[in-house]
Coordinates of C-alpha atoms in Angstrom, one line a residue:
X1 CA 35.9 20.4 39.6
X2 CA 33.0 18.0 40.2
X3 CA 30.6 20.5 38.7
X4 CA 32.7 20.7 35.5
X5 CA 32.9 16.9 35.1
X6 CA 29.1 16.7 35.7
X7 CA 28.5 19.4 33.0
X8 CA 30.7 17.6 30.5
X9 CA 28.9 14.3 31.2
X10 CA 25.6 16.0 30.7
X11 CA 26.8 17.6 27.5
X12 CA 28.0 14.3 26.2
X13 CA 24.8 12.6 27.1
X14 CA 22.7 15.3 25.4
X15 CA 24.8 15.0 22.2
X16 CA 24.4 11.3 22.2
X17 CA 20.6 11.7 22.5
X18 CA 20.6 14.2 19.7
X19 CA 22.5 12.0 17.2
X20 CA 20.7 8.8 18.2
X21 CA 18.0 9.5 15.7
X22 CA 20.4 10.1 12.9
X23 CA 21.8 7.6 10.3
X24 CA 25.5 7.3 9.9
X25 CA 27.1 8.1 6.6
X26 CA 27.6 7.3 3.8
X27 CA 24.2 8.4 2.4
X28 CA 23.5 8.3 -1.3
X29 CA 21.6 11.1 -3.1
X30 CA 19.9 10.7 -6.5
X31 CA 18.9 13.8 -8.4
X32 CA 15.5 13.6 -10.0
X33 CA 15.0 17.2 -11.2
X34 CA 16.8 20.3 -12.2
X35 CA 19.9 21.3 -10.2
X36 CA 19.3 23.5 -7.2
X37 CA 15.6 22.7 -6.8
X38 CA 15.9 20.0 -4.2
X39 CA 14.3 17.4 -6.4
X40 CA 16.3 14.4 -5.1
X41 CA 16.0 11.1 -3.4
X42 CA 18.1 10.3 -0.3
X43 CA 19.0 6.6 0.3
X44 CA 20.8 4.7 2.9
X45 CA 22.9 2.0 1.1
X46 CA 22.6 -0.3 4.0
X47 CA 18.8 -0.1 4.0
X48 CA 18.7 -0.7 0.3
X49 CA 20.8 -3.8 0.7
X50 CA 18.4 -5.1 3.3
X51 CA 15.4 -4.2 1.1
X52 CA 16.9 -5.9 -1.9
X53 CA 16.8 -9.3 -0.2
X54 CA 13.3 -8.7 1.1
X55 CA 12.0 -7.7 -2.4
X56 CA 13.4 -10.5 -4.5
X57 CA 10.8 -12.2 -6.7
X58 CA 10.7 -16.0 -6.5
X59 CA 11.4 -18.3 -9.5
X60 CA 8.5 -18.6 -12.0
X61 CA 7.1 -22.1 -12.4
X62 CA 7.7 -23.7 -15.8
X63 CA 5.0 -23.0 -18.3
X64 CA 2.5 -25.6 -19.3
X65 CA 2.3 -26.9 -22.9
X66 CA -1.4 -26.6 -23.6
X67 CA -3.2 -29.3 -25.5
X68 CA -5.8 -27.8 -27.9
X69 CA -9.3 -28.8 -27.0
X70 CA -8.2 -30.3 -23.7
X71 CA -10.6 -30.3 -20.7
X72 CA -11.1 -27.4 -18.5
X73 CA -10.5 -27.5 -14.7
X74 CA -14.1 -26.7 -14.0
X75 CA -15.2 -29.8 -15.9
X76 CA -12.8 -32.1 -14.2
X77 CA -12.8 -30.8 -10.6
X78 CA -15.8 -30.0 -8.4
X79 CA -16.6 -26.6 -7.0
X80 CA -14.1 -24.6 -9.0
X81 CA -15.7 -21.1 -9.0
X82 CA -12.9 -18.8 -10.0
X83 CA -10.3 -20.7 -12.0
X84 CA -12.6 -23.1 -13.8
X85 CA -11.8 -21.8 -17.3
X86 CA -8.2 -22.8 -17.0
X87 CA -6.8 -26.0 -18.6
X88 CA -6.2 -28.8 -16.1
X89 CA -2.5 -28.3 -16.4
X90 CA -2.5 -24.6 -15.9
X91 CA -4.9 -24.9 -13.0
X92 CA -2.6 -27.3 -11.2
X93 CA 0.4 -25.0 -12.0
X94 CA -1.4 -21.9 -10.6
X95 CA -2.6 -23.7 -7.5
X96 CA 0.9 -25.0 -6.8
X97 CA 2.3 -21.5 -7.2
X98 CA -0.3 -20.0 -4.8
X99 CA 0.6 -22.7 -2.2
X100 CA 4.3 -21.6 -2.4
X101 CA 3.4 -17.9 -2.2
X102 CA 1.0 -18.2 0.8
X103 CA 1.4 -21.5 2.6
X104 CA 4.7 -23.2 1.8
X105 CA 4.9 -24.9 5.2
X106 CA 1.3 -26.1 5.4
X107 CA 0.8 -27.0 1.8
X108 CA -2.6 -27.6 0.1
X109 CA -4.3 -28.5 3.4
X110 CA -4.0 -24.8 4.6
X111 CA -7.1 -24.1 2.5
X112 CA -8.4 -27.6 1.6
X113 CA -9.9 -30.5 3.5
X114 CA -7.6 -33.5 2.9
X115 CA -9.3 -36.0 0.7
X116 CA -12.1 -33.6 -0.3
X117 CA -10.7 -30.5 -2.0
X118 CA -14.3 -29.5 -3.1
X119 CA -15.3 -28.9 0.6
X120 CA -15.8 -25.2 1.5
X121 CA -15.7 -25.8 5.3
X122 CA -12.2 -24.4 5.8
X123 CA -12.4 -20.6 6.1
X124 CA -9.1 -20.0 4.4
X125 CA -10.6 -21.5 1.1
X126 CA -13.4 -18.9 1.2
X127 CA -10.8 -16.1 1.8
X128 CA -8.5 -17.4 -0.9
X129 CA -11.3 -17.4 -3.5
X130 CA -12.1 -13.8 -2.7
X131 CA -8.4 -12.9 -2.8
X132 CA -8.1 -14.4 -6.3
X133 CA -11.0 -12.3 -7.4
X134 CA -9.4 -9.2 -5.8
X135 CA -6.1 -10.0 -7.6
X136 CA -7.9 -10.3 -10.9
X137 CA -9.6 -6.9 -10.3
X138 CA -6.3 -5.2 -9.6
X139 CA -4.6 -6.6 -12.7
X140 CA -7.6 -5.9 -15.0
X141 CA -9.2 -2.8 -13.5
X142 CA -6.5 -0.8 -11.9
X143 CA -3.8 -0.5 -14.6
X144 CA -3.6 3.2 -13.8
X145 CA -1.7 2.1 -10.7
X146 CA -0.2 -1.3 -11.4
X147 CA 0.3 -0.9 -15.2
X148 CA 1.3 -4.1 -17.0
X149 CA 3.4 -5.3 -14.1
X150 CA 0.4 -6.4 -12.1
X151 CA 0.4 -8.3 -8.8
X152 CA 0.3 -11.9 -7.5
X153 CA -0.5 -13.4 -4.1
X154 CA 3.3 -13.2 -3.5
X155 CA 3.3 -9.4 -3.8
X156 CA 1.6 -9.1 -0.4
X157 CA 2.2 -12.5 1.3
X158 CA 5.9 -13.1 0.6
X159 CA 5.6 -16.8 1.7
X160 CA 3.5 -15.9 4.8
X161 CA -0.1 -17.0 5.6
X162 CA -0.9 -13.4 6.6
X163 CA 0.8 -10.5 4.8
X164 CA 3.3 -8.9 7.1
X165 CA 2.0 -5.4 6.5
X166 CA -1.7 -5.1 7.3
X167 CA -3.7 -2.8 9.5
X168 CA -6.6 -2.8 11.9
X169 CA -8.6 -0.1 13.5
X170 CA -6.8 0.8 16.7
X171 CA -8.5 0.6 20.1
X172 CA -9.7 3.9 21.5
X173 CA -6.9 5.3 23.6
X174 CA -7.6 6.2 27.2
X175 CA -6.8 9.7 28.4
X176 CA -7.3 11.6 31.6
X177 CA -10.0 13.8 30.0
X178 CA -11.4 16.6 32.0
X179 CA -9.5 19.9 31.4
X180 CA -6.9 18.2 29.3
X181 CA -9.4 17.7 26.5
X182 CA -9.1 15.3 23.6
X183 CA -5.6 14.6 22.2
X184 CA -7.1 13.6 18.8
X185 CA -4.8 10.6 18.6
X186 CA -1.6 12.7 18.8
X187 CA 1.6 12.1 20.7
X188 CA 1.3 8.3 20.8
X189 CA 4.6 7.7 18.9
X190 CA 3.0 5.0 16.7
X191 CA 4.9 3.1 14.0
X192 CA 2.0 3.9 11.6
X193 CA 3.2 7.6 11.5
X194 CA 6.9 7.0 11.8
X195 CA 6.9 7.4 15.6
X196 CA 6.0 11.1 15.2
X197 CA 3.5 13.1 17.2
X198 CA 0.9 13.0 14.4
X199 CA -2.5 11.1 14.9
X200 CA -1.8 7.4 15.2
X201 CA -4.5 6.3 12.8
X202 CA -3.8 7.7 9.3
X203 CA -5.5 4.8 7.6
X204 CA -9.2 4.8 8.5
X205 CA -9.9 8.3 7.1
X206 CA -8.4 7.5 3.7
X207 CA -7.9 3.8 3.2
X208 CA -11.4 2.9 4.5
X209 CA -13.4 6.1 4.5
X210 CA -13.2 8.8 1.8
X211 CA -12.2 11.8 3.8
X212 CA -10.7 14.8 2.0
X213 CA -7.0 14.6 2.1
X214 CA -6.3 18.1 0.6
X215 CA -5.6 20.9 3.0
X216 CA -3.9 23.5 0.8
X217 CA -5.9 26.6 -0.4
X218 CA -6.1 27.4 -4.1
X219 CA -5.3 31.1 -3.6
X220 CA -3.0 33.2 -1.5
X221 CA -4.5 35.5 1.2
X222 CA -8.0 35.9 -0.3
X223 CA -9.4 32.6 0.9
X224 CA -13.0 33.7 0.3
X225 CA -15.9 32.3 -1.6
X226 CA -15.2 29.1 -3.6
X227 CA -11.5 29.5 -2.9
X228 CA -12.0 29.5 0.9
X229 CA -9.9 26.9 2.7
X230 CA -11.8 25.6 5.7
X231 CA -9.3 22.8 6.4
X232 CA -7.9 22.9 9.9
X233 CA -4.5 22.2 11.3
X234 CA -6.0 19.1 12.8
X235 CA -7.0 17.9 9.3
X236 CA -3.5 18.7 8.0
X237 CA -2.0 16.6 10.7
X238 CA -3.9 13.5 9.5
X239 CA -2.8 14.2 6.0
X240 CA 0.8 14.5 7.1
X241 CA 0.6 11.3 9.0
X242 CA -0.6 9.5 5.9
X243 CA 2.2 11.1 3.9
X244 CA 4.7 9.7 6.4
X245 CA 3.2 6.3 5.9
X246 CA 3.6 6.6 2.1
X247 CA 7.2 7.7 2.4
X248 CA 8.1 4.8 4.7
X249 CA 6.1 2.3 2.7
X250 CA 7.9 3.1 -0.5
X251 CA 11.3 4.1 1.0
X252 CA 11.2 7.5 -0.7
X253 CA 11.2 11.2 0.0
X254 CA 8.3 13.5 -0.4
X255 CA 9.8 14.7 -3.7
X256 CA 9.2 11.3 -5.2
X257 CA 5.7 12.5 -5.9
X258 CA 5.7 16.2 -5.1
X259 CA 7.3 19.2 -6.8
X260 CA 9.5 21.1 -4.4
X261 CA 8.3 24.4 -5.9
X262 CA 4.7 23.6 -4.9
X263 CA 3.7 20.4 -3.2
X264 CA 0.0 21.0 -4.1
X265 CA 0.7 21.5 -7.8
X266 CA -0.5 19.1 -10.5
X267 CA 1.4 21.2 -13.1
X268 CA 3.7 20.0 -15.8
X269 CA 6.6 19.8 -13.3
X270 CA 4.7 17.3 -11.0
X271 CA 6.2 13.8 -11.1
X272 CA 4.2 11.0 -12.9
X273 CA 4.3 9.1 -9.6
X274 CA 1.9 11.5 -8.0
X275 CA -0.8 10.5 -10.5
X276 CA 0.0 6.9 -9.9
X277 CA -0.4 7.5 -6.1
X278 CA -3.7 9.2 -6.6
X279 CA -5.1 6.0 -8.2
X280 CA -3.3 3.9 -5.6
X281 CA -5.1 5.3 -2.6
X282 CA -8.4 4.8 -4.3
X283 CA -7.5 1.3 -5.3
X284 CA -6.6 0.4 -1.7
X285 CA -9.9 1.9 -0.5
X286 CA -11.9 -0.1 -3.0
X287 CA -10.0 -3.3 -2.1
X288 CA -10.7 -2.8 1.6
X289 CA -14.4 -2.0 1.2
X290 CA -15.3 -4.5 -1.5
X291 CA -13.1 -7.4 -0.8
X292 CA -11.7 -7.3 2.8
X293 CA -14.6 -5.9 4.9
X294 CA -17.2 -8.3 3.4
X295 CA -15.0 -11.2 4.7
X296 CA -15.2 -10.0 8.4
X297 CA -17.7 -12.7 9.4
X298 CA -15.7 -15.4 7.6
X299 CA -12.5 -14.9 9.7
X300 CA -12.3 -16.5 13.2
X301 CA -12.0 -14.1 16.1
X302 CA -8.2 -14.7 16.5
X303 CA -7.7 -13.2 13.0
X304 CA -9.6 -10.0 13.7
X305 CA -8.3 -6.8 15.2
X306 CA -8.8 -5.4 18.7
X307 CA -12.1 -3.8 17.7
X308 CA -13.3 -6.8 15.8
X309 CA -12.5 -5.6 12.3
X310 CA -10.8 -7.5 9.5
X311 CA -7.2 -7.0 8.4
X312 CA -6.9 -4.4 5.6
X313 CA -4.4 -3.2 3.1
X314 CA -2.4 0.0 2.8
X315 CA 0.6 1.1 0.7
X316 CA 3.0 -1.1 2.8
X317 CA 1.0 -4.2 2.2
X318 CA 2.4 -4.5 -1.4
X319 CA 5.4 -2.1 -1.4
X320 CA 7.1 -3.2 1.8
X321 CA 9.7 -0.5 1.6
X322 CA 10.3 -0.5 -2.1
X323 CA 9.3 2.2 -4.5
X324 CA 7.8 -0.6 -6.7
X325 CA 6.7 -3.9 -5.1
X326 CA 9.5 -6.4 -5.7
X327 CA 11.3 -3.6 -7.5
X328 CA 9.0 -4.0 -10.5
X329 CA 9.4 -7.7 -11.1
X330 CA 6.6 -8.6 -13.5
X331 CA 5.4 -11.9 -12.0
X332 CA 1.7 -11.7 -13.0
X333 CA 2.3 -12.1 -16.7
X334 CA 3.4 -15.7 -16.1
X335 CA 0.1 -16.6 -14.6
X336 CA -2.8 -15.7 -17.0
X337 CA -5.4 -16.7 -14.5
X338 CA -4.5 -13.6 -12.4
X339 CA -5.4 -11.4 -15.4
X340 CA -8.9 -12.7 -16.0
X341 CA -11.4 -9.9 -16.5
X342 CA -13.2 -8.8 -13.4
X343 CA -16.9 -8.2 -13.3
X344 CA -16.5 -5.0 -11.3
X345 CA -16.3 -1.7 -13.2
X346 CA -13.0 -0.2 -14.2
X347 CA -11.1 2.2 -11.9
X348 CA -12.5 5.8 -11.9
X349 CA -11.6 7.9 -14.9
X350 CA -12.2 11.1 -12.9
X351 CA -9.1 12.9 -11.6
X352 CA -8.5 16.0 -9.5
X353 CA -10.0 19.1 -11.1
X354 CA -7.1 21.3 -12.2
X355 CA -7.0 25.1 -12.5
X356 CA -6.6 26.7 -15.9
X357 CA -3.3 25.8 -17.5
X358 CA -2.5 23.2 -14.8
X359 CA -2.1 19.6 -15.5
X360 CA -4.4 16.8 -14.5
X361 CA -2.9 13.4 -13.5
X362 CA -3.1 10.5 -15.9
X363 CA -1.4 7.1 -15.3
X364 CA 2.3 7.5 -16.0
X365 CA 2.2 10.9 -17.6
X366 CA 1.1 14.5 -17.2
X367 CA -1.1 16.4 -19.7
X368 CA -2.2 20.0 -19.6
X369 CA -5.8 20.8 -18.9
X370 CA -7.6 22.9 -21.5
X371 CA -9.5 24.7 -18.7

C-alpha cells in the first residue's frame, strides 16, 4: 500500500515538473502564410497585455513655431557640437525631451554641470553627445532596418539612465577541465539563450565580431568543392543561441522571418522581415564598434562589465519583446534633430548572394535575382 502511494506521489511530482515549463491556455495563433504550412505566430494574450504597457510611446512635446531668420542654438549657447544648427526654441524642446526620455528624475544635471552647461567634465555629457550622433546615423543611414519610423533616445532608454536591455562580455566560466574537456559555454542555462543548453554568449560572435552565422549547406549530399559545408555542430549551436535571442527579443516565432519549407531560403516565399533582420544585425554590430566601444575609456569603472568592456546593444535593446519597438510608434519624425544627416557612410548595399532564381533581400520586399 505504501509503495503504491509513493508511486502515485512520484508520478504526480513528475507530471508537475513536466508541465511547469508550459504556458496555460488560452493561446492565440495568427496565420501568416498558406494553410497547412505552419506559417503562423503563437502569442500568449497575457504576455501581450504586459508588453503593451511596456511599449507605449510617451506623449510628443508641442511643436515650436519657428521664427524665420531667428538665431541658431550654436550662436547663442557655448560648446553645442551636435545640435547647433537647431533654432533656439527647437534646441530647448529637443533637450527637454531627451531629459524626459533618459533622466526624468535627475533632470538636466544628469549630464550638465549646474550653472555651466558648456562644461564637458561630466562623463554623461560626452556619452550623450555620442549617442545623439548614433541616433542620427540610425535614422539617416539605416533605413533598410528602421525605415521612416526611426528611433529616439526613448526607444532604448524608456525613462532609464541605462537601457534595461544591454549586454557585456561574460566572465570566463570555470570548469573542472582535465578529462572533461571544454564545455564551449554550453549547459549554463543563461537568460541570453532562453535558459537553454546552448552557448551562453551568442552576442560577441555576431553583434561585436563578424563571425559567419550561416551553417546550412547549399546542396544535398554532395557537399564537395565550393558547395562544401565545413560548418560544425558547435557553430550551429552558436547560431541557434542567437536565433533564440532574436525570438525572445521580438516576441515572435522562427517563422516570423523564416519560411517553414526551407529556413535557409531567400526565395520568393521568404518573409520581408528576414531581409530587415539581415540589416539589423549589421546595424547593431556597427553601432557597437563605432559608437559604444570607443566610449570605453569615458565610462567609470562601475558602468563597465565584469571584463572591463562597455555596455553594448543587441536586438532586445530597442525591441524589448515587441516585433517593432514601441509597436511601430513613429516618434522620431517629431524631432527633426534626430534625422540630421550623419557623416558616416550609408548602410551596406551588399546582400547575401542568392543562387540562380532565388531572391535576394531588400528592405521591406523580395526581388528575384537574375543569376
